[in-house]
CSV table of C-alpha atoms in Angstrom, one decimal:
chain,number,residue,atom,x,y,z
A,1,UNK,CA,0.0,0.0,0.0
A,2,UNK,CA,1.5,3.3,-0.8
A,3,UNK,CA,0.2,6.7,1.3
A,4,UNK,CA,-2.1,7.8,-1.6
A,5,UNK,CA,-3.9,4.9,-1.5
A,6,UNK,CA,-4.2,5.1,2.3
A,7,UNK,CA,-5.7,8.5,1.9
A,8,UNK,CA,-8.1,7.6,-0.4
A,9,UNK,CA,-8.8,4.3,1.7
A,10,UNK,CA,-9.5,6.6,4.8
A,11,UNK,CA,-13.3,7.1,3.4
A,12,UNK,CA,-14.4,6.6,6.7
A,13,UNK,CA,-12.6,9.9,8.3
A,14,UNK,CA,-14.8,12.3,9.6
A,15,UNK,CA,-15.6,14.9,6.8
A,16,UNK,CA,-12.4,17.2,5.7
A,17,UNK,CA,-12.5,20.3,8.8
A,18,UNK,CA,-13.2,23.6,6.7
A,19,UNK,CA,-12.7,26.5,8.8
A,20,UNK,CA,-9.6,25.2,10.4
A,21,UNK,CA,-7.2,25.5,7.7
A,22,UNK,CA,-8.5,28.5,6.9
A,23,UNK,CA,-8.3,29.6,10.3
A,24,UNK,CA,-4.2,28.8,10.0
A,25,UNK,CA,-4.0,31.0,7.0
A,26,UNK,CA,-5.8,34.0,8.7
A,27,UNK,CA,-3.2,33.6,11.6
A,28,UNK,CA,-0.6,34.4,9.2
A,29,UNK,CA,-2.0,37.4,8.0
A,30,UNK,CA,0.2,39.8,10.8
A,31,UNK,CA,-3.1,42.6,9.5
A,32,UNK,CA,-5.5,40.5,10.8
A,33,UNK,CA,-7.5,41.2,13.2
A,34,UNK,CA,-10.8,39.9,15.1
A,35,UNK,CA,-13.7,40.6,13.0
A,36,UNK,CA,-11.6,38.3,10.0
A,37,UNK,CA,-11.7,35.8,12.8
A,38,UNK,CA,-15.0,36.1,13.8
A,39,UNK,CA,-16.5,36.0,10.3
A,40,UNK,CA,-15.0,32.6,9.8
A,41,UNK,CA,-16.1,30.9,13.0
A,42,UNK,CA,-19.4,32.3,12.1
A,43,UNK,CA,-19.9,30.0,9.3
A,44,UNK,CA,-19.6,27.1,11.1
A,45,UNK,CA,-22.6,26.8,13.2
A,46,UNK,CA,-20.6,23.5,15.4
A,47,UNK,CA,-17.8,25.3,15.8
A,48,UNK,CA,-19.2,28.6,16.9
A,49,UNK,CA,-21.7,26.8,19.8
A,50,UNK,CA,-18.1,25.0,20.8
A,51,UNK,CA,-16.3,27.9,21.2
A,52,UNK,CA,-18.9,29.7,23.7
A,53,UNK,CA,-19.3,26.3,25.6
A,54,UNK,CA,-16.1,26.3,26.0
A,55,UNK,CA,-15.7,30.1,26.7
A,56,UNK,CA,-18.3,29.7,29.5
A,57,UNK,CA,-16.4,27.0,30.9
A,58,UNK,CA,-14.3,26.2,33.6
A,59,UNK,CA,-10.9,26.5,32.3
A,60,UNK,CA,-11.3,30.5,31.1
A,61,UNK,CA,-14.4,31.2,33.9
A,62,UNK,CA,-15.1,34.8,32.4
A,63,UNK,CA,-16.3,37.2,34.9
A,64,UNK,CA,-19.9,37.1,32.7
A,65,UNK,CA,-21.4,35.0,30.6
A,66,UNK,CA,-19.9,34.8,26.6
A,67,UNK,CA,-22.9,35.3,24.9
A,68,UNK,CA,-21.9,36.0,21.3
A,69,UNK,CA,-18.5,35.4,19.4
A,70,UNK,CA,-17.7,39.1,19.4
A,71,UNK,CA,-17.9,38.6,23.4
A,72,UNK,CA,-15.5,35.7,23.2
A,73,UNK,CA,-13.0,37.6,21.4
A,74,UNK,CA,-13.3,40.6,23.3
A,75,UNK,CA,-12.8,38.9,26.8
A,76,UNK,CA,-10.4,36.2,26.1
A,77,UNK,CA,-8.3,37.6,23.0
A,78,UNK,CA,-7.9,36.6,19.6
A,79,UNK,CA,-5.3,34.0,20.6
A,80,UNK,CA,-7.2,32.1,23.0
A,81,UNK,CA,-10.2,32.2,21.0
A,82,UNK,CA,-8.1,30.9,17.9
A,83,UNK,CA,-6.8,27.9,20.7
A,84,UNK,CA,-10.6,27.0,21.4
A,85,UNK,CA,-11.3,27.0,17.8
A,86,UNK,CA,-8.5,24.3,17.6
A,87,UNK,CA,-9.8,22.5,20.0
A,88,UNK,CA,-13.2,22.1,19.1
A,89,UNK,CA,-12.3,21.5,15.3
A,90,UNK,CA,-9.7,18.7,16.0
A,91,UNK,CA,-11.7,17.0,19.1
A,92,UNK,CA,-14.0,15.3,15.9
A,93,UNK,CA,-11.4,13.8,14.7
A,94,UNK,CA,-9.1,12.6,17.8
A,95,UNK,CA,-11.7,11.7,20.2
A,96,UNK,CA,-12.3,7.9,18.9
A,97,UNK,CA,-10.4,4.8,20.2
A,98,UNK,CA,-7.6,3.5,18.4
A,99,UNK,CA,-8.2,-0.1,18.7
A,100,UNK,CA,-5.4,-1.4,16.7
A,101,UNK,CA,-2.8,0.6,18.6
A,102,UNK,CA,-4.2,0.1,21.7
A,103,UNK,CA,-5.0,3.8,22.1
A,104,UNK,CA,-8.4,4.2,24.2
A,105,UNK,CA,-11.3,6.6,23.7
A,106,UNK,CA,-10.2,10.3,24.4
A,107,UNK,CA,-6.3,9.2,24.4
A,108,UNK,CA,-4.8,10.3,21.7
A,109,UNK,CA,-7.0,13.9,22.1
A,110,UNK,CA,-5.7,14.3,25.6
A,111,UNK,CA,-2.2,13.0,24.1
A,112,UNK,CA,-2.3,15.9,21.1
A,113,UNK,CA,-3.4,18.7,23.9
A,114,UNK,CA,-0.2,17.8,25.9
A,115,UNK,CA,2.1,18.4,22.5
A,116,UNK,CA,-0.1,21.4,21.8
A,117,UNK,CA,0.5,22.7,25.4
A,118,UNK,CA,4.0,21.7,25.7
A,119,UNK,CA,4.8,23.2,22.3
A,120,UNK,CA,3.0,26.8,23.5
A,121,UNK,CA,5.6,26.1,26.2
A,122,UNK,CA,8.9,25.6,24.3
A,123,UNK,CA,8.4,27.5,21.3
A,124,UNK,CA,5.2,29.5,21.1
A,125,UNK,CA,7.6,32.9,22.2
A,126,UNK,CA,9.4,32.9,19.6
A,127,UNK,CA,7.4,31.6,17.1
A,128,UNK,CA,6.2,34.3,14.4
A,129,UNK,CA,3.1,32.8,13.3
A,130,UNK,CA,0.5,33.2,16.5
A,131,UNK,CA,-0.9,30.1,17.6
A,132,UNK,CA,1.1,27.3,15.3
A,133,UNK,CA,2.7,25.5,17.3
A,134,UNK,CA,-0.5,25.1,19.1
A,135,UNK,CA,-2.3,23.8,16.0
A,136,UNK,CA,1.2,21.2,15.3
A,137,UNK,CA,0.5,19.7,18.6
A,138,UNK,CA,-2.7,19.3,18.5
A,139,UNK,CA,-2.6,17.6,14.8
A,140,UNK,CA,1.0,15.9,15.0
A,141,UNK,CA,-0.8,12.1,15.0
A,142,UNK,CA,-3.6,12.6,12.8
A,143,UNK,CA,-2.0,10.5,10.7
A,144,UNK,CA,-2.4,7.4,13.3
A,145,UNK,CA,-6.1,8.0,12.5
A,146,UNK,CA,-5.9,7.2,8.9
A,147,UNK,CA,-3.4,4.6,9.5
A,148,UNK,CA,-5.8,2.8,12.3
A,149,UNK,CA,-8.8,2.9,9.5
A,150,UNK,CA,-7.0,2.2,6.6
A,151,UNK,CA,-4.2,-0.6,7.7
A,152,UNK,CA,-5.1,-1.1,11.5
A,153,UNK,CA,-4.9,-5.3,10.8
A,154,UNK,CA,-0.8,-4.7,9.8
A,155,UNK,CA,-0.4,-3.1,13.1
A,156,UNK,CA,0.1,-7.0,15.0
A,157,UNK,CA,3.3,-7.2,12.8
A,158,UNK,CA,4.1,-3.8,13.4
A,159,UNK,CA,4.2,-4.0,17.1
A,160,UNK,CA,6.5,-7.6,17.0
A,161,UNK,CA,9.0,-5.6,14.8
A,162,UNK,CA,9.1,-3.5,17.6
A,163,UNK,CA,9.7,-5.3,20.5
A,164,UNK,CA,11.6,-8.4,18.9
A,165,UNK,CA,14.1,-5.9,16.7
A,166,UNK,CA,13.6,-2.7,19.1
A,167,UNK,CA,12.5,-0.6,16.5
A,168,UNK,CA,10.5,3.1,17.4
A,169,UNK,CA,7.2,2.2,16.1
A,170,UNK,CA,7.7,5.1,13.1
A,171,UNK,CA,11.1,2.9,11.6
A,172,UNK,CA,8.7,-0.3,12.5
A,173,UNK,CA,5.9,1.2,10.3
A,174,UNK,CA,8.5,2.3,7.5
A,175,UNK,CA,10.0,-1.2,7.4
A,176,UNK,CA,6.0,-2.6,7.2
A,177,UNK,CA,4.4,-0.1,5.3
A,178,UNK,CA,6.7,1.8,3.4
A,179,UNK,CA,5.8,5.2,5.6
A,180,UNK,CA,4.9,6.0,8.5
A,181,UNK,CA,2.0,7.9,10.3
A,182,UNK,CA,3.7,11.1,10.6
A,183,UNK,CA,4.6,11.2,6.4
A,184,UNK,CA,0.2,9.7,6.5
A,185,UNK,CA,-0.4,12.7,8.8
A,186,UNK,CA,1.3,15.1,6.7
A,187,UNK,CA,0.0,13.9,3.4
A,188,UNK,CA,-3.9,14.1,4.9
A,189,UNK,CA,-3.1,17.9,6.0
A,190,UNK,CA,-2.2,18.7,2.8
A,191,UNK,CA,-5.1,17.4,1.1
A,192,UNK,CA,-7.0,19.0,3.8
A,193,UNK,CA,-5.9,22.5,2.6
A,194,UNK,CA,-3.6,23.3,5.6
A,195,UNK,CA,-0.6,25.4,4.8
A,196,UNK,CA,3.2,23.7,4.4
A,197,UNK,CA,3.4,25.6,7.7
A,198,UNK,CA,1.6,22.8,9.4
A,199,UNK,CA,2.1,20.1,7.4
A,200,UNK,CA,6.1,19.9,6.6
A,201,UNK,CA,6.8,20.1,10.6
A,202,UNK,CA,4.3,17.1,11.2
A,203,UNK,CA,5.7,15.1,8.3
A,204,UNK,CA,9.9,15.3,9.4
A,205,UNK,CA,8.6,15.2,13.5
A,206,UNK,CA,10.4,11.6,13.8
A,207,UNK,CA,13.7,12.6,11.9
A,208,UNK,CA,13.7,16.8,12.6
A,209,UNK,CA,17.2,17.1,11.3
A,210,UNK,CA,15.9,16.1,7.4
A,211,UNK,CA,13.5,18.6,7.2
A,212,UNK,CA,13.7,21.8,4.9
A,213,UNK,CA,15.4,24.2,7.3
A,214,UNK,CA,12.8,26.9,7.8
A,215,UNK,CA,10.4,23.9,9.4
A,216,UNK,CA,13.5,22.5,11.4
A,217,UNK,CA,12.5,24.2,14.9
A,218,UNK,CA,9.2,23.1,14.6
A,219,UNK,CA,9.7,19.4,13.4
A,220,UNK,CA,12.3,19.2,16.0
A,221,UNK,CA,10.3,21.5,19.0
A,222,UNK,CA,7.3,18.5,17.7
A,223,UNK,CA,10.3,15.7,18.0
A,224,UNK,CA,10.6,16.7,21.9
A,225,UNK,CA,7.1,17.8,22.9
A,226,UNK,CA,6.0,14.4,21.6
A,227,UNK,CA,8.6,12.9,24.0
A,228,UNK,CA,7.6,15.2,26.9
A,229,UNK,CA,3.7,14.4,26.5
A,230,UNK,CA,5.0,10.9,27.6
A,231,UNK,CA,6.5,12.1,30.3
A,232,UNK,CA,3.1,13.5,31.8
A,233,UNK,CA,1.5,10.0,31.4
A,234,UNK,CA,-0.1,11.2,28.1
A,235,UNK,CA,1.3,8.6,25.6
A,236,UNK,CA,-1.8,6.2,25.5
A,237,UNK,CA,-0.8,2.9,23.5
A,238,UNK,CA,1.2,-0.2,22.9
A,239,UNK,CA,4.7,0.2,23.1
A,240,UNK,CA,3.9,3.6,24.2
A,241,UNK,CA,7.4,4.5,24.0
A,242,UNK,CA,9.1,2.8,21.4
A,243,UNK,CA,10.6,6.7,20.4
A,244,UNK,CA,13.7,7.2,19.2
A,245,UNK,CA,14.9,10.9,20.2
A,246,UNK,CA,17.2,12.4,17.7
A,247,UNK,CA,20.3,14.4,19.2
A,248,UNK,CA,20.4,18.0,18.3
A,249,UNK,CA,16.3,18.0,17.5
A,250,UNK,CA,15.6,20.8,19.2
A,251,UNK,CA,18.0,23.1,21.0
A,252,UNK,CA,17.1,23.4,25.0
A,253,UNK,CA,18.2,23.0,28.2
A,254,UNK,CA,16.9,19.8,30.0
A,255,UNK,CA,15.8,21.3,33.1
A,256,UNK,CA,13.9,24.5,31.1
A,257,UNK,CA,12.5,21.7,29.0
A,258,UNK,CA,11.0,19.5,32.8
A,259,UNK,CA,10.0,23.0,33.8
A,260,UNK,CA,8.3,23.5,30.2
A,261,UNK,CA,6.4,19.9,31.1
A,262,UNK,CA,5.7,20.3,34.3
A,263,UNK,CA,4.2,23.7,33.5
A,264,UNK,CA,2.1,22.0,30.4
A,265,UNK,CA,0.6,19.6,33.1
A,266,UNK,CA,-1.1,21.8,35.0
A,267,UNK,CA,-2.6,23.3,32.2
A,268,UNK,CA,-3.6,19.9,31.3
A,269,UNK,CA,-5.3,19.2,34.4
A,270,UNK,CA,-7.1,22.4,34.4
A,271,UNK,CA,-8.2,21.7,30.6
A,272,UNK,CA,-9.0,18.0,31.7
A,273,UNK,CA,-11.5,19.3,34.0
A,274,UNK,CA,-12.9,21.8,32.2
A,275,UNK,CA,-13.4,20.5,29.2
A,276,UNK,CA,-13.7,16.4,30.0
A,277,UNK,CA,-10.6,15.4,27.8
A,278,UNK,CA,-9.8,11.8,27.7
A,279,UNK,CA,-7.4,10.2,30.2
A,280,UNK,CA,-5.4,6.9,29.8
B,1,UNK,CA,-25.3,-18.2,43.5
B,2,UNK,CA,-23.1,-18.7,41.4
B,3,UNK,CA,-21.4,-15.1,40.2
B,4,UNK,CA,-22.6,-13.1,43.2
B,5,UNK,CA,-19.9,-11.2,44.4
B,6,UNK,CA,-18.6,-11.7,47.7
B,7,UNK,CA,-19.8,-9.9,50.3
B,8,UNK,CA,-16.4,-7.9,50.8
B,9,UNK,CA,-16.4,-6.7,47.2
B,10,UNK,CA,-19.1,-4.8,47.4
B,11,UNK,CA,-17.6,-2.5,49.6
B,12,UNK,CA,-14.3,-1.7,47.8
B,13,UNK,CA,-13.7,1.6,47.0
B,14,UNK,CA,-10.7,2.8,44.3
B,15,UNK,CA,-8.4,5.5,45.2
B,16,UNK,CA,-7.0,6.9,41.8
B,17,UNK,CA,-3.7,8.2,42.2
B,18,UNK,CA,-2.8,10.8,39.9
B,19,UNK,CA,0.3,11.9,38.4
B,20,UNK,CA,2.8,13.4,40.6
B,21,UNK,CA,0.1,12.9,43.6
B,22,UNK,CA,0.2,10.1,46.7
B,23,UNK,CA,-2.2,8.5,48.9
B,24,UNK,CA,-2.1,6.4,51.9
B,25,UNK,CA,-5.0,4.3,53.6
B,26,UNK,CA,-5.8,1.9,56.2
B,27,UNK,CA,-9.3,1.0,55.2
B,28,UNK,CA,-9.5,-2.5,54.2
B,29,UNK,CA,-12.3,-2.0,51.7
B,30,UNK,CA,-9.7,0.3,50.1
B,31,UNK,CA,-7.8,-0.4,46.4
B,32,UNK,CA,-5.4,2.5,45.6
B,33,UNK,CA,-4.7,2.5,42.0
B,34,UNK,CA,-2.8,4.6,39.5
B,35,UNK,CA,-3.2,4.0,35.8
B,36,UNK,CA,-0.1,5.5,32.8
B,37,UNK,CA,2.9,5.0,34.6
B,38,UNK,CA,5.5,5.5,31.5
B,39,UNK,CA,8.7,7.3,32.7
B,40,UNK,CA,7.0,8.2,36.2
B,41,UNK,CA,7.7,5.6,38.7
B,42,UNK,CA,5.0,4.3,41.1
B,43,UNK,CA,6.0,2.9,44.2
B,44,UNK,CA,3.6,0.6,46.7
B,45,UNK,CA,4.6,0.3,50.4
B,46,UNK,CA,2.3,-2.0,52.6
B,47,UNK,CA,2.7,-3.0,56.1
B,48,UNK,CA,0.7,-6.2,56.6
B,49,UNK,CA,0.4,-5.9,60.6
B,50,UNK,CA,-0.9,-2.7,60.5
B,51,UNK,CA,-3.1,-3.2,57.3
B,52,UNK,CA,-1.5,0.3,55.7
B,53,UNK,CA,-0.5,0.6,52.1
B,54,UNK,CA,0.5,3.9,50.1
B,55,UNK,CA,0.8,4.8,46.5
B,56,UNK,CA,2.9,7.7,45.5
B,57,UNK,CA,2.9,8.5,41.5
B,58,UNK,CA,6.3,10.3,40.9
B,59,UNK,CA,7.1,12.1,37.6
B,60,UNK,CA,10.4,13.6,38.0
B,61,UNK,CA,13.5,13.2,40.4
B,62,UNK,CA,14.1,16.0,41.6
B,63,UNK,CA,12.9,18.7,43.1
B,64,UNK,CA,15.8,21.1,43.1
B,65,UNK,CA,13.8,21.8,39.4
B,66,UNK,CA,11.5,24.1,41.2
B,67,UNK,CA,11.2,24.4,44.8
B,68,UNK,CA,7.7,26.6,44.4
B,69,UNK,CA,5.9,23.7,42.3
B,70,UNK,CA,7.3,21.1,44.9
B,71,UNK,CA,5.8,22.5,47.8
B,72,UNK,CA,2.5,22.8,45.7
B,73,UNK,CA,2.7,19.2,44.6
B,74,UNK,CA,5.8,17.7,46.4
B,75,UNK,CA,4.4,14.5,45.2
B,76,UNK,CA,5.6,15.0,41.5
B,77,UNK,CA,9.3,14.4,42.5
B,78,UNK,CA,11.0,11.5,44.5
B,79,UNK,CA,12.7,13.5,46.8
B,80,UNK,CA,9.9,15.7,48.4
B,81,UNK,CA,6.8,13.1,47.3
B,82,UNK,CA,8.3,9.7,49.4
B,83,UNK,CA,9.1,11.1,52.6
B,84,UNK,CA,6.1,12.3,52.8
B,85,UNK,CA,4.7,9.3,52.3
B,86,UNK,CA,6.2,7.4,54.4
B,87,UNK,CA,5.6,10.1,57.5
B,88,UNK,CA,1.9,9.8,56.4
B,89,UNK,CA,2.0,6.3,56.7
B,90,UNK,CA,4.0,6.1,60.0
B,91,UNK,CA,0.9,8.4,61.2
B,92,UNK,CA,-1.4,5.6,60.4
B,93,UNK,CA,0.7,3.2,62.9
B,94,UNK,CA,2.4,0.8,60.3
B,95,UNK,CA,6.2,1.0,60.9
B,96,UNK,CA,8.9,0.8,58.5
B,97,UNK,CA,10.9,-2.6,59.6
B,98,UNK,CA,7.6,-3.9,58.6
B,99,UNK,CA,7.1,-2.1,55.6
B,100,UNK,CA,7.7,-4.0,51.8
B,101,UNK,CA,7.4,-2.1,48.7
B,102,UNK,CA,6.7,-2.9,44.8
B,103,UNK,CA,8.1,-0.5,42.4
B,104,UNK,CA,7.1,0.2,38.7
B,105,UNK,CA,7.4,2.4,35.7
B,106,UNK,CA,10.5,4.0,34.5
B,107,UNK,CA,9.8,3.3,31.1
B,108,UNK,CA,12.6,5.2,28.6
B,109,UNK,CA,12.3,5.8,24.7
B,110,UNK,CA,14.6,3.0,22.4
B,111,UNK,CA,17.3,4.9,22.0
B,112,UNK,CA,18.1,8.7,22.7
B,113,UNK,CA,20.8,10.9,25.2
B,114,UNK,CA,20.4,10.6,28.5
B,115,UNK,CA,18.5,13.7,28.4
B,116,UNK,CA,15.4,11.7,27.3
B,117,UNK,CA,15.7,8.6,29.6
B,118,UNK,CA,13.9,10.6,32.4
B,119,UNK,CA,13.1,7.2,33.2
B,120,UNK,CA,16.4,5.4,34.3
B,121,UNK,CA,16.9,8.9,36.5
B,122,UNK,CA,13.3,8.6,38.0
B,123,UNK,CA,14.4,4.7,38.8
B,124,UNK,CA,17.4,5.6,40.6
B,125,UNK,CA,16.0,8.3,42.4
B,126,UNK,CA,13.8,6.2,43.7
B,127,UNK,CA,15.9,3.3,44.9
B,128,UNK,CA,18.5,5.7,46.2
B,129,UNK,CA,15.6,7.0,49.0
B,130,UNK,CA,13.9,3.7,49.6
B,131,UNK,CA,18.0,2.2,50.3
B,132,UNK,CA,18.5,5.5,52.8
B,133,UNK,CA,15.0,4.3,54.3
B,134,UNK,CA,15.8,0.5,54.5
B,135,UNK,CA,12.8,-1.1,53.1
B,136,UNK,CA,12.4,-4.3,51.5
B,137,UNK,CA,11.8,-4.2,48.3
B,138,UNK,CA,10.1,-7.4,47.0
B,139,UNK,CA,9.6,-6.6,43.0
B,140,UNK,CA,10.7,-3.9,40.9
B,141,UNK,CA,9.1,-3.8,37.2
B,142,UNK,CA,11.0,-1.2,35.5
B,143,UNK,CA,12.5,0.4,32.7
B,144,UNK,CA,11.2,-0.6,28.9
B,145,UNK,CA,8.9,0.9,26.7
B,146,UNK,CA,5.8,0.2,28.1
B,147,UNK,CA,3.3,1.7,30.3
B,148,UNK,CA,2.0,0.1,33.1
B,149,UNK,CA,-1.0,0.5,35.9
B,150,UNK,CA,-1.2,-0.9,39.1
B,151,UNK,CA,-3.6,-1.2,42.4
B,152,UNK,CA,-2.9,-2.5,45.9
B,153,UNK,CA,-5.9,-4.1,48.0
B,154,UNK,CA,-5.2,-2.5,51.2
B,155,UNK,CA,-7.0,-5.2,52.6
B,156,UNK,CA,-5.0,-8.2,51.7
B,157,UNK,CA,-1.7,-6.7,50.7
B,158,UNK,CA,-2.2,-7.8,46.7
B,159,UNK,CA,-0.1,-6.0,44.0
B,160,UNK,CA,-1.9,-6.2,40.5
B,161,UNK,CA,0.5,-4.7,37.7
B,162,UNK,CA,-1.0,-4.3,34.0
B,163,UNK,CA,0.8,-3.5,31.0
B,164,UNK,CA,0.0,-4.2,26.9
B,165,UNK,CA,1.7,-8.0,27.4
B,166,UNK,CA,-0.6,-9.0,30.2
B,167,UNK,CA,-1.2,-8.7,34.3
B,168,UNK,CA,0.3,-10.4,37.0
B,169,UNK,CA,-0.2,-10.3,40.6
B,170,UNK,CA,2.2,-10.7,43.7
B,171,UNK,CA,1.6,-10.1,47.6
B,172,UNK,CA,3.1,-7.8,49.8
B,173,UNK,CA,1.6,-9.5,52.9
């Protein structure tokens, strides 16, 4: 099987998410401001009751109620707002269980919330785009999604490669399939309409070093948040950590990057209980 | 009636552990569990006499990290969580010639610099306190690439560890 016919396989995905690629794009227009924002959510009648659920919830508690989208944007900022939009957008698609992998219902949303968190954490400072390397965490495995519809059966032979010849599961599903779910990920992104901005740093996440240098610090920021979502318990799964960490992925000192971890759990915890995320 | 549960069972209550958190009991009807142990390292200590078990869910080694989120949640690192522990069990009479403990997690990725085996660091954290504390340690189920769970029936001193190749049990009584 190559990866386009895995894509066109995955008939079963949830429909292709329309305002959040478009969403991405906005956020790298540096003019743009909230009523370009606003005006997209509007369109999406799901999207826009998710975002004042969520606005009315307990992890942002306003001091009154969010009634409209203008409200939302006015009280908890364009960036926040453009995180819940994330949130509610992806949550279709990572909520399911992952039989084949072993990944439970909710797992592998609460997993991407830890990257996305832990990636606001290491990079989102100096990251020029607002709010991407919330959106890379939050879609970094999407690919396991298509990979669990559209060869979930291989994954038995993909697991005894990895614990008989020690292989991370990515090299285990390269020697299997001939890719793996990062390059699946990618390739799904892309036909989704997402910008390279997203989908090049998902695609090189396993091997950082190989990827075109303006995505490096991303792929490799990805490489190590992926690794430090694990670390909080968040790596739902068979041979949950059967990762192989590249040297050099991402520049940072260890105990800035436990501090960054640390830091994303609590938020996790908060967001867990505000929002019922999955745990493992 | 065949398939009734037993009389005790429908008492038990579950105490989740989370991560970087502890808990210590001496209610019989009591099962403290805590469920994704990959690097962290979750140690059980039980004192059969005194019918007292705790749980403590540790996620990094030390605190020296940050001093302000240990005394928040001292529980997240070996060196402020354990002690604590142990005092709170000591409060609840068991004693610690008495005490035997099961240890689990650790788990590190295939290959990487020792910056990314948290795990092996978390593992010899641990043993380096419970060695200064002199208890017995009767099973340690650590390191690899797998998570694991595990509960301890207060009541009868019973270790369950789960991971993705299967569950086995041992006693701490």
């Amino acid at each position: 099987m190559t990866v386009e016919e895995l894509i066109k396989k995955a008939d079963t995905l949830p429909p292709a998410p329309e305002v959040l690629p478009k969403l991405v794009k906005i956020m790298k227009d540096p003019d743009t401001d909230s009523r370009d924002i606003v005006q997209l959510i509007s369109t999406d009648a799901a999207i826009m009751a998710g975002v004042l659920k969520l606005s009315n919830s307990g992890a942002y508690s306003p001091a009154s109620p969010v009634t409209d989208l203008n409200d939302a944007v006015a009280m908890l900022g364009i960036k926040e707002v453009y995180r819940i939009v994330n949130l509610v957008s992806s949550g279709d698609f990572l909520e399911g269980a992952l039989p084949s992998m072993e990944i439970g219902k909710g797992s592998l949303w609460a997993h991407s919330l830890a990257v996305a968190l832990i990636m606001d954490q290491i990079v989102g400072k100096n990251c020029e785009m607002e709010g991407l390397p919330y959106t890379l965490g939050l879609l970094h495995d999407i690919g396991k999604l298509g990979m669990h519809i559209g060869c979930g059966e291989q994954y038995t032979d993909i697991f005894k490669k990895v614990e008989t010849e020690r292989l991370s599961l990515d090299r285990a599903e390269t020697e299997t399939l001939g890719f793996d779910h990062a390059i699946a990920g990618a390739r799904l992104l892309e036909e989704w309409s997402f910008p390279e901005e997203v989908y090049i740093p998902i695609r090189y996440q396993y091997h950082p070093l190989e990827a075109p240098e303006e995505h490096r610090v991303m792929a490799g920021a990805l490489h190590v948040a992926n690794w430090g979502a694990a670390v909080i318990g968040c790596n739902d799964g068979r041979d949950a950590w059967a990762l192989e960490m590249i040297d050099g992925a991402f520049e940072i000192d260890q105990a800035e990057l436990e501090l960054a971890i640390v830091t994303a759990n609590e938020k996790l915890e908060k967001a867990r209980k505000a929002l019922n995320v999955g745990t493992n | 009636m065949s398939g009734a549960p037993s009389l005790p069972s429908l008492f038990q209550q579950r105490v989740v552990v989370g991560v970087g958190d502890l808990a210590v009991s001496n209610n019989v009807n009591v099962n403290l569990s805590t469920f994704a142990l990959g690097s962290c390292v979750g140690i059980i200590v039980y004192d059969k006499d005194a019918k007292v078990g705790g749980l403590i869910h540790i996620m990094l080694p030390d605190s020296t990290l940050s001093p302000d989120k240990a005394q928040k949640q001292p529980a997240m690192f070996a060196d402020t969580g354990m002690p604590i522990m142990f005092r709170n069990m000591c409060g609840l009479r068991a004693e610690r010639r008495r005490m035997k403990a099961f240890v689990a997690g650790g788990a590190s990725v295939i290959s990487g610099s020792d910056m990314f085996k948290i795990g092996e660091r978390n593992i010899m954290a641990v043993k380096k306190l419970i060695c200064a504390l002199g208890i017995q340690v009767v099973r340690a189920d650590v390191g690899g690439v797998n998570n694991r769970t595990i509960h301890l029936n207060v009541g009868t001193g019973e270790v369950t560890l789960k991971t993705p190749l299967g569950t086995s049990k041992l006693s701490l009584s």
